[in-house]
Amino acid sequence: MRFKLIALCVTLLTIFMAFTFSGCSKDNEKAEVKTIDAPDFTLTAMTGEDITLSQYRGKVVLLDFWATWCGPCMLSIPELVRLQEKYRDKGLVVLGVSVDTLSQADDGQILKFMRTFGINYPVMRDDGTVSGTYYGDSPAAIPTMHIINREGKIIKTISGFTQGEVPNIVETLLK
């Protein structure tokens, strides 16, 4: 009986040590941030001009998927307007992609929404093609923002809205 108890303790101690030290290494290595290429697209902005994502290579791009009926989107848009105003000349481009279906909001309603919120960046209506490329059927949550670095890589995706989170990331990338 005593032998079984000792064997059990040794086994448990071995398992504990294996889990404890499995994540350790000799070097103080930094975790690698994985990035992926932002899928390119062309959509027509509400102003009539064609917008192609790759035309902004060399700039930091904040790609925001939103809808007119989305409460958190209404909270996030003023922050995006401020960011665009503050950092436009430093290399930031905010692009809005409305995922509203025609039954949810027609072009006139989207334009009215843009005026109401003082949106100062290009807004495009997605027919499902771009959101399909980025998410499959649809975003898991809206707003969903992709922060794309100057090399055209998505370095951060944020679902939902937390005030102050996006400016910190953008400011770091623009340095």
Coordinates of N, CA and C in Angstrom, one line a residue, residues 49-148:
E49 N -17.0 57.2 -55.9 CA -15.7 56.8 -56.4 C -15.4 55.3 -56.0
D50 N -14.6 54.7 -56.8 CA -14.2 53.3 -56.6 C -13.0 53.3 -55.6
I51 N -13.1 52.5 -54.5 CA -12.1 52.4 -53.5 C -11.5 51.0 -53.6
T52 N -10.2 50.9 -53.8 CA -9.5 49.6 -53.8 C -8.6 49.6 -52.6
L53 N -8.6 48.6 -51.7 CA -7.8 48.6 -50.5 C -6.4 48.7 -50.8
S54 N -5.9 48.1 -51.8 CA -4.4 48.1 -52.1 C -3.9 49.5 -52.5
Q55 N -4.8 50.4 -52.8 CA -4.3 51.8 -53.2 C -3.8 52.5 -51.9
Y56 N -4.1 51.9 -50.8 CA -3.6 52.6 -49.5 C -2.4 51.9 -48.9
R57 N -1.8 51.0 -49.7 CA -0.5 50.4 -49.2 C 0.5 51.5 -48.9
G58 N 1.2 51.4 -47.8 CA 2.1 52.5 -47.3 C 1.4 53.3 -46.2
K59 N 0.1 53.1 -46.0 CA -0.6 53.8 -45.0 C -1.2 52.8 -44.0
V60 N -1.5 53.2 -42.8 CA -2.2 52.4 -41.8 C -3.7 52.5 -42.1
V61 N -4.3 51.4 -42.3 CA -5.7 51.4 -42.6 C -6.6 50.7 -41.5
L62 N -7.6 51.4 -41.1 CA -8.6 50.9 -40.2 C -9.8 50.6 -41.0
L63 N -10.1 49.3 -41.2 CA -11.2 48.8 -42.0 C -12.3 48.4 -41.1
D64 N -13.4 49.2 -41.1 CA -14.5 49.0 -40.1 C -15.8 48.5 -40.8
F65 N -16.2 47.3 -40.4 CA -17.5 46.7 -40.9 C -18.5 47.1 -39.9
W66 N -19.6 47.7 -40.3 CA -20.7 48.3 -39.4 C -22.0 48.2 -40.1
A67 N -23.0 48.6 -39.3 CA -24.4 48.7 -39.9 C -25.1 49.9 -39.2
T68 N -26.1 50.4 -39.9 CA -26.8 51.6 -39.4 C -27.7 51.3 -38.2
W69 N -28.1 50.0 -38.0 CA -28.9 49.6 -36.9 C -28.2 49.2 -35.7
C70 N -26.9 49.1 -35.8 CA -26.0 48.6 -34.7 C -25.6 49.6 -33.6
G71 N -26.1 49.4 -32.4 CA -25.8 50.3 -31.3 C -24.3 50.5 -31.0
P72 N -23.5 49.4 -30.9 CA -22.1 49.6 -30.7 C -21.4 50.3 -31.8
C73 N -21.9 50.1 -33.0 CA -21.4 50.9 -34.2 C -21.5 52.4 -34.0
M74 N -22.7 52.8 -33.5 CA -23.0 54.2 -33.3 C -22.1 54.7 -32.2
L75 N -21.6 53.9 -31.3 CA -20.7 54.4 -30.3 C -19.3 54.5 -30.8
S76 N -18.9 53.6 -31.7 CA -17.5 53.5 -32.2 C -17.3 54.6 -33.3
I77 N -18.3 55.0 -34.1 CA -18.1 55.9 -35.2 C -17.5 57.2 -34.8
P78 N -18.0 57.9 -33.7 CA -17.4 59.1 -33.3 C -15.9 59.0 -33.0
E79 N -15.5 57.9 -32.4 CA -14.0 57.7 -32.2 C -13.3 57.5 -33.5
L80 N -13.9 56.9 -34.5 CA -13.2 56.7 -35.8 C -13.1 58.1 -36.5
V81 N -14.1 58.9 -36.4 CA -14.1 60.2 -37.0 C -13.0 61.1 -36.4
R82 N -12.8 61.0 -35.0 CA -11.8 61.7 -34.4 C -10.4 61.2 -34.8
L83 N -10.2 59.9 -34.9 CA -9.0 59.3 -35.4 C -8.6 59.8 -36.8
Q84 N -9.6 59.7 -37.7 CA -9.4 60.2 -39.1 C -8.9 61.6 -39.1
E85 N -9.6 62.5 -38.3 CA -9.3 63.9 -38.3 C -7.9 64.1 -37.7
K86 N -7.6 63.4 -36.7 CA -6.3 63.6 -36.0 C -5.1 63.1 -36.7
Y87 N -5.2 61.9 -37.4 CA -4.1 61.2 -37.9 C -4.1 61.1 -39.5
R88 N -5.0 61.8 -40.1 CA -5.1 61.7 -41.6 C -3.8 62.1 -42.2
D89 N -3.2 63.2 -41.7 CA -1.9 63.7 -42.3 C -0.7 62.9 -41.9
K90 N -0.9 62.0 -40.9 CA 0.2 61.1 -40.5 C 0.2 59.7 -41.1
G91 N -0.8 59.5 -42.0 CA -0.8 58.2 -42.7 C -1.9 57.2 -42.3
L92 N -2.9 57.7 -41.6 CA -4.1 56.8 -41.3 C -5.2 57.0 -42.3
V93 N -5.8 55.9 -42.7 CA -6.9 55.9 -43.5 C -8.0 55.1 -42.9
V94 N -9.1 55.6 -42.6 CA -10.3 54.9 -42.1 C -11.2 54.6 -43.2
L95 N -11.6 53.3 -43.4 CA -12.5 52.9 -44.4 C -13.7 52.3 -43.8
G96 N -14.9 52.7 -44.0 CA -16.1 52.1 -43.5 C -16.8 51.2 -44.5
V97 N -17.2 50.0 -44.1 CA -17.9 49.1 -45.0 C -19.3 48.8 -44.3
S98 N -20.3 49.3 -44.9 CA -21.7 49.1 -44.4 C -22.1 47.7 -44.8
V99 N -22.5 46.9 -43.8 CA -23.0 45.5 -44.1 C -24.5 45.5 -44.1
D100 N -25.2 46.7 -44.1 CA -26.6 46.8 -44.2 C -27.1 46.1 -45.5
T101 N -28.2 45.3 -45.4 CA -28.8 44.8 -46.6 C -29.7 46.0 -47.1
L102 N -30.2 45.9 -48.3 CA -31.1 46.9 -48.9 C -32.4 47.0 -48.1
S103 N -32.8 45.9 -47.5 CA -34.0 45.9 -46.7 C -33.8 46.6 -45.3
Q104 N -32.5 46.7 -44.9 CA -32.2 47.3 -43.6 C -32.0 48.8 -43.8
A105 N -31.3 49.2 -44.9 CA -31.1 50.6 -45.2 C -30.7 50.8 -46.6
D106 N -31.4 51.7 -47.3 CA -31.1 52.0 -48.7 C -29.9 53.1 -48.7
D107 N -29.5 53.4 -49.8 CA -28.4 54.4 -49.9 C -28.7 55.7 -49.3
G108 N -29.9 56.2 -49.4 CA -30.3 57.4 -48.8 C -30.2 57.4 -47.3
Q109 N -30.6 56.3 -46.7 CA -30.5 56.1 -45.3 C -29.1 56.0 -44.8
I110 N -28.2 55.4 -45.6 CA -26.8 55.3 -45.2 C -26.2 56.7 -45.3
L111 N -26.5 57.5 -46.4 CA -26.0 58.8 -46.5 C -26.5 59.7 -45.3
K112 N -27.7 59.6 -44.9 CA -28.3 60.4 -43.8 C -27.5 60.0 -42.5
F113 N -27.3 58.7 -42.3 CA -26.5 58.2 -41.2 C -25.1 58.8 -41.2
M114 N -24.5 58.9 -42.3 CA -23.1 59.5 -42.4 C -23.2 60.9 -42.0
R115 N -24.2 61.7 -42.5 CA -24.3 63.1 -42.2 C -24.5 63.3 -40.7
T116 N -25.4 62.5 -40.1 CA -25.8 62.6 -38.7 C -24.5 62.4 -37.8
F117 N -23.7 61.4 -38.2 CA -22.5 61.1 -37.4 C -21.3 61.8 -37.8
G118 N -21.4 62.7 -38.9 CA -20.2 63.5 -39.3 C -19.1 62.6 -39.9
I119 N -19.4 61.5 -40.5 CA -18.4 60.6 -41.0 C -17.5 61.3 -42.1
N120 N -16.2 61.4 -41.8 CA -15.3 62.1 -42.6 C -14.3 61.1 -43.4
Y121 N -14.8 59.9 -43.6 CA -13.9 59.0 -44.3 C -14.8 58.2 -45.3
P122 N -14.2 57.5 -46.3 CA -15.0 56.8 -47.3 C -15.8 55.7 -46.7
V123 N -17.1 55.6 -47.1 CA -18.0 54.5 -46.7 C -18.5 53.8 -47.9
M124 N -18.4 52.5 -47.9 CA -18.9 51.7 -49.0 C -20.0 50.8 -48.6
R125 N -20.8 50.4 -49.5 CA -21.9 49.4 -49.2 C -21.3 48.1 -49.7
D126 N -21.4 47.1 -48.8 CA -20.9 45.7 -49.3 C -22.1 44.9 -49.7
D127 N -22.0 44.3 -50.8 CA -23.1 43.4 -51.3 C -22.9 42.0 -50.8
G128 N -22.0 41.8 -49.8 CA -21.7 40.5 -49.3 C -20.4 39.9 -49.8
T129 N -19.9 40.5 -50.8 CA -18.6 40.0 -51.4 C -17.5 40.2 -50.5
V130 N -17.3 41.4 -50.0 CA -16.1 41.7 -49.2 C -16.2 41.0 -47.8
S131 N -17.4 41.2 -47.2 CA -17.6 40.5 -45.9 C -17.5 39.0 -46.0
G132 N -17.9 38.5 -47.2 CA -17.7 37.0 -47.4 C -16.3 36.6 -47.5
T133 N -15.5 37.5 -48.1 CA -14.0 37.2 -48.3 C -13.4 37.2 -46.9
Y134 N -13.8 38.2 -46.1 CA -13.2 38.3 -44.8 C -13.7 37.4 -43.7
Y135 N -15.0 37.0 -43.8 CA -15.6 36.2 -42.7 C -16.3 35.0 -43.1
G136 N -16.5 34.7 -44.4 CA -17.4 33.6 -44.8 C -18.8 34.2 -45.0
D137 N -19.7 33.9 -44.2 CA -21.1 34.4 -44.4 C -21.2 35.8 -43.9
S138 N -20.8 36.1 -42.7 CA -21.0 37.5 -42.2 C -20.1 37.6 -40.9
P139 N -19.7 38.8 -40.5 CA -18.9 39.0 -39.3 C -19.6 38.4 -38.1
A140 N -18.8 37.9 -37.2 CA -19.3 37.3 -36.0 C -20.0 38.3 -35.1
A141 N -19.5 39.6 -35.2 CA -20.0 40.7 -34.5 C -19.8 41.9 -35.3
I142 N -20.6 42.9 -35.1 CA -20.3 44.2 -35.6 C -20.4 45.3 -34.5
P143 N -19.6 46.3 -34.5 CA -18.6 46.5 -35.5 C -17.4 45.5 -35.4
T144 N -16.8 45.2 -36.5 CA -15.6 44.5 -36.5 C -14.6 45.3 -37.3
M145 N -13.4 45.6 -36.7 CA -12.4 46.4 -37.3 C -11.2 45.6 -37.5
H146 N -10.6 45.8 -38.7 CA -9.3 45.2 -39.0 C -8.3 46.4 -39.1
I147 N -7.2 46.3 -38.3 CA -6.2 47.3 -38.4 C -5.1 46.7 -39.3
I148 N -4.8 47.4 -40.4 CA -3.9 46.9 -41.4 C -2.6 47.8 -41.4

